[in-house]
Every structure is written in C-alpha cells, then in structure tokens.
Coordinates of C-alpha atoms and ligand atoms in Angstrom, one line a residue:
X1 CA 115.6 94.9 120.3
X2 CA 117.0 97.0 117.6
X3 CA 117.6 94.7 113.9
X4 CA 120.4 94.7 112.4
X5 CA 121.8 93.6 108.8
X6 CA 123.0 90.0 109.3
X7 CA 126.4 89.0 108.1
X8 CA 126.8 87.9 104.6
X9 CA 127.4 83.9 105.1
X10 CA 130.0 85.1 101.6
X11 CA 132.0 87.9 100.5
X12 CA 130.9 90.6 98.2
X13 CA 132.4 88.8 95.2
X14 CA 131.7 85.5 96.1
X15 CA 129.0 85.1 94.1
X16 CA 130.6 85.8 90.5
X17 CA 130.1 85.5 87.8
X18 CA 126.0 84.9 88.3
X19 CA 125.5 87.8 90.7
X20 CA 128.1 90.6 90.7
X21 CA 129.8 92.2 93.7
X22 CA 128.8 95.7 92.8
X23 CA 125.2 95.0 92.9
X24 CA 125.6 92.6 96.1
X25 CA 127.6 95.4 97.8
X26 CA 125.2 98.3 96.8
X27 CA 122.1 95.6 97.6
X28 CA 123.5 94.4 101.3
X29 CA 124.9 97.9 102.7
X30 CA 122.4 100.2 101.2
X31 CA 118.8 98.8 100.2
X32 CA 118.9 96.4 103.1
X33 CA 120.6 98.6 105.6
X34 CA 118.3 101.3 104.6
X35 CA 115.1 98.8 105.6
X36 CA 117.3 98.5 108.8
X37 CA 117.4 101.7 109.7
X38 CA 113.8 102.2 109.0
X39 CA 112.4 99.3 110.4
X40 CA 114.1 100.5 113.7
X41 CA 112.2 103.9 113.4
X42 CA 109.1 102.4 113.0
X43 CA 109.1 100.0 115.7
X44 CA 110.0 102.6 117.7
X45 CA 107.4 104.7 116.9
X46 CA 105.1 102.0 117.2
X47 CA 106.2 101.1 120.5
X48 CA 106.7 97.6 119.6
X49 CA 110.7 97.1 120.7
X50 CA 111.1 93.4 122.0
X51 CA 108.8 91.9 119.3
X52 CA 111.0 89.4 117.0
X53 CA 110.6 90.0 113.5
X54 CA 108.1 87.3 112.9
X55 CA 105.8 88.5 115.3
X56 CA 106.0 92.0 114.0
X57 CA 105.2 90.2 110.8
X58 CA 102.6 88.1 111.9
X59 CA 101.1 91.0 114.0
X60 CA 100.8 93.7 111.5
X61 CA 96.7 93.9 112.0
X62 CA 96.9 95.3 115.5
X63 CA 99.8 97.5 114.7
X64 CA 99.1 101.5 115.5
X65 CA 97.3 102.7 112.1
X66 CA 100.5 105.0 112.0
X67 CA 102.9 102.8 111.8
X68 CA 101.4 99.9 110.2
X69 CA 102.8 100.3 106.4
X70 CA 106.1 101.3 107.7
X71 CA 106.7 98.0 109.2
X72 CA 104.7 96.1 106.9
X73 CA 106.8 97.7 104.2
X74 CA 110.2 97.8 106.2
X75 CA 110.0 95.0 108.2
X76 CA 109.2 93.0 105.1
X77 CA 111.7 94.5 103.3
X78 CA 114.2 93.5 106.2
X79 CA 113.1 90.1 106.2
X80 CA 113.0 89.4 103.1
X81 CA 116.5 90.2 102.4
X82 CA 117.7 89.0 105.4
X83 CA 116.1 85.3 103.7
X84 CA 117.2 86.1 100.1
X85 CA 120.8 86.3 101.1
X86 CA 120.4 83.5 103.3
X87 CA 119.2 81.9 100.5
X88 CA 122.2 82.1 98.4
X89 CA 126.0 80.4 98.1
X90 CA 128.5 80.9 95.9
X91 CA 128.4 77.3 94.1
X92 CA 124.6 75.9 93.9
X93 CA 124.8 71.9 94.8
X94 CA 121.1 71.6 93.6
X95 CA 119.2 68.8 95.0
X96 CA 118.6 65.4 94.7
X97 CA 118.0 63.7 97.5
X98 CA 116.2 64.5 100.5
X99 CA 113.0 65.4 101.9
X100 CA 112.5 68.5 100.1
X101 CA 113.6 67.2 97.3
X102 CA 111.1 64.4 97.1
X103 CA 108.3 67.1 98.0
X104 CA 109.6 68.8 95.0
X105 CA 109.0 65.1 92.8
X106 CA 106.2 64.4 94.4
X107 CA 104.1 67.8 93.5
X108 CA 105.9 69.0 90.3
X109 CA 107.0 65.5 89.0
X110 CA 110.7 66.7 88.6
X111 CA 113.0 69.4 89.4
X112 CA 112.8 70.3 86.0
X113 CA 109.2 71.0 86.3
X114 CA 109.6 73.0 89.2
X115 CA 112.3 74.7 87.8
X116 CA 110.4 75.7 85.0
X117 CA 107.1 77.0 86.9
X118 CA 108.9 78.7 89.4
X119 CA 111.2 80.7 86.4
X120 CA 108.0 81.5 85.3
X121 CA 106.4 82.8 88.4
X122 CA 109.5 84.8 89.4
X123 CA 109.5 86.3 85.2
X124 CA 105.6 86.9 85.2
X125 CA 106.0 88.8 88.3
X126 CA 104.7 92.8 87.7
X127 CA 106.6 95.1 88.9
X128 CA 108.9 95.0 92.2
X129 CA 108.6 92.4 94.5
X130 CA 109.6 88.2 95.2
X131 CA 109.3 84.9 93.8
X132 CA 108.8 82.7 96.6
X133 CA 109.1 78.5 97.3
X134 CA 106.5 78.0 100.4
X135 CA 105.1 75.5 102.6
X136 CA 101.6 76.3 103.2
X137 CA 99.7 76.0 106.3
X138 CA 98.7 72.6 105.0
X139 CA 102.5 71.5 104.9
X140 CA 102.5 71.7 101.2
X141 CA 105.1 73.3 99.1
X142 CA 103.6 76.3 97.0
X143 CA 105.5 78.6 94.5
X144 CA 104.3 82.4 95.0
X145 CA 104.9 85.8 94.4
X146 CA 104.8 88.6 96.5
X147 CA 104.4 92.2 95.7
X148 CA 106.8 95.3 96.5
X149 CA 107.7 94.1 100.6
X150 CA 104.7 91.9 101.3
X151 CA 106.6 88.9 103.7
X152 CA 105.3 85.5 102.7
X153 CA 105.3 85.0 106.9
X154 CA 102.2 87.9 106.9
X155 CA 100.4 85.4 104.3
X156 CA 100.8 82.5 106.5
X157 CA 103.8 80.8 104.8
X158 CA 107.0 79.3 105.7
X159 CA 109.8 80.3 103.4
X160 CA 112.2 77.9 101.6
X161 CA 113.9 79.7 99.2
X162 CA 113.6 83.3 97.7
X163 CA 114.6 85.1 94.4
X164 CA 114.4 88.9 94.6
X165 CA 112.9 90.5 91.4
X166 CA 113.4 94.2 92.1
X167 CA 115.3 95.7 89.4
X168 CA 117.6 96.7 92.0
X169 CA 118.4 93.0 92.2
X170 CA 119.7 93.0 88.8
X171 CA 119.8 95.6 86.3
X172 CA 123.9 96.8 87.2
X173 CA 124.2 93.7 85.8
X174 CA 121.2 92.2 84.0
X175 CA 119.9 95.6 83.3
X176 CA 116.2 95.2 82.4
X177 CA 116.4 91.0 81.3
X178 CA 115.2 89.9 84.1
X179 CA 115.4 86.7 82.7
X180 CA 119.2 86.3 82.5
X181 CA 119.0 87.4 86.3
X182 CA 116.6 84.5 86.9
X183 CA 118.9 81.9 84.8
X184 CA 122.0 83.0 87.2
X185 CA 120.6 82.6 90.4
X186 CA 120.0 78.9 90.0
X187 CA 123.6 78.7 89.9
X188 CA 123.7 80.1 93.2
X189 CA 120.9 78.4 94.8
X190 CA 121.6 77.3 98.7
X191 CA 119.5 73.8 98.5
X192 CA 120.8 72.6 102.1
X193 CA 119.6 76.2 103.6
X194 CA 116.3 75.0 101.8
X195 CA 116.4 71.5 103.3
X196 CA 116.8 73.1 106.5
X197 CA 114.2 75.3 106.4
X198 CA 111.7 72.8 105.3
X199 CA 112.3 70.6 107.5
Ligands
LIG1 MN1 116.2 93.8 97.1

C-alpha cells in the first residue's frame, strides 16, 4: 500500500479568515506531502507494505531498529495531519448536544471549561508538536499533548479532534502568537467529525 495525502474535505481558502490559504496550501502540499513521501520510503525499507497506518502505528516496537524513528516520526507525522485536516471546516457549528457533548459536561462541567483547559494545554505546549481531545483506553475523554510526531494512536488513544502547534501551523499568519492561532481555530472546529469519531 503506498499512502497518500487525502483530499482536503475544503479548498485552500476555505478556511479564511481564521486560517489562511497560504499557510493551508504550503501545510497540505508540502509538510504533509513531504511525510508522504517519506513515510513511503520507510515502509519500504522496513518491509512493512500492506500494514494500514494504525497498525504501523500501533506496531512501532517490533519495527526494524533502522526504520523505527522514520516511521514513528513520518508515519505520525502523516497521521496526524491527515486527522488535523480532517478535523477542520470552514464554519465551526460547535456543540451542544450529543453524546460527545455530554461527555464534555459531564468531565469538564461546560464547554467553556473545556475550552479553557484545552487552550491551555495546546498554549503550554513546548516546542513542536499537538494538542490532542482523547478517549482513553478507559472510554474517557482526556485532553493531551504530544510532542514533535508522537501519534496519540502509539499511546493508546482514540483521537477526537486535533490542533497542530508547529509553528509551521501558524506563523505566515500568526507569526510567533500562538495564541491568536489557538483562538482562530475554534472557529473552525469540525464538531460532527468529533461526534463521529467518538462514537
Ligand atoms: Mn503540521
């Protein structure tokens, strides 16, 4: 099987004003195309062609020593966008209703709660990597972060939905306020791509 970039669910400029078509464009067709390509090499390499993403994911303990960080670090890296962009639509309906939204209630007492801790988690993040909400192996929802292209499916979790705090996420745009970046993309929040996923 050889992975390729998905098809944006949205056009490059879809997303505007909260998340600008340059840095979609330059984000989609090189950074994720470039994990692409690689991730391709590597499972190559590794002999591993036929494995689905997940299980490369999920696998990456018995991978050959060789090959292991390239597809932890590409095949995350593929993944993970793949999600983020999945993730996003150009006019967030946020959520009220639902069964994810009454997880939400029921662990942060309010949206507004969980909006709050999971700005902070995405803002507090060092250096490259995600702000993640998660279903653990327990069923509940978690908020974590993940560093450089560490997949939350490695750890054990089931992504819901995914902010990407790489400055090459942002800073055409947001240059280095990653907090603006973090404010805009609740705007373009896909909450029944979340719904789907957790249930
Ligand atoms: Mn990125």
């Amino acid at each position: 099987m050889t992975f390729e970039l998905p098809k944006l669910p949205y056009g490059f400029s879809d997303l505007e004003p909260h998340y600008d078509s340059a840095t979609v464009e330059i984000h989609y067709s090189k950074h994720h195309a470039t994990y692409a390509a690689n991730l391709n090499k590597a499972v190559e390499a590794a002999g591993w062609q036929g494995k689905s993403i997940t299980e490369i994911l999920n696998g990456l303990d018995a991978a050959p020593e060789q090959q292991k960080a390239a597809l932890r670090n590409h095949g995350g890296g593929y993944h993970n966008h793949c999600l983020f962009w999945e993730s996003l639509c150009p006019k967030s309906t946020g959520i009220n209703s639902g069964k994810l939204a009454d997880a939400i209630n029921a662990k942060w007492g309010n949206f507004e709660s969980f909006a709050e801790a999971f700005t902070a988690k995405a803002l507090g993040h060092f250096g490259s990597g995600w702000a993640w909400l998660v279903k653990n192996k327990a069923g509940e929802l978690e908020i974590v972060d993940t560093h450089d292209q560490i997949s939350p499916v490695s750890l054990g979790f089931k992504p819901i939905t995914v902010i990407d705090v790489w400055e090459h996420a942002y800073y055409l745009k947001y240059k280095n306020v990653r907090a603006d970046w973090i404010k805009a993309w609740w705007n373009i929040v896909d909450w029944k791509k979340a719904e789907e996923r957790y249930n």
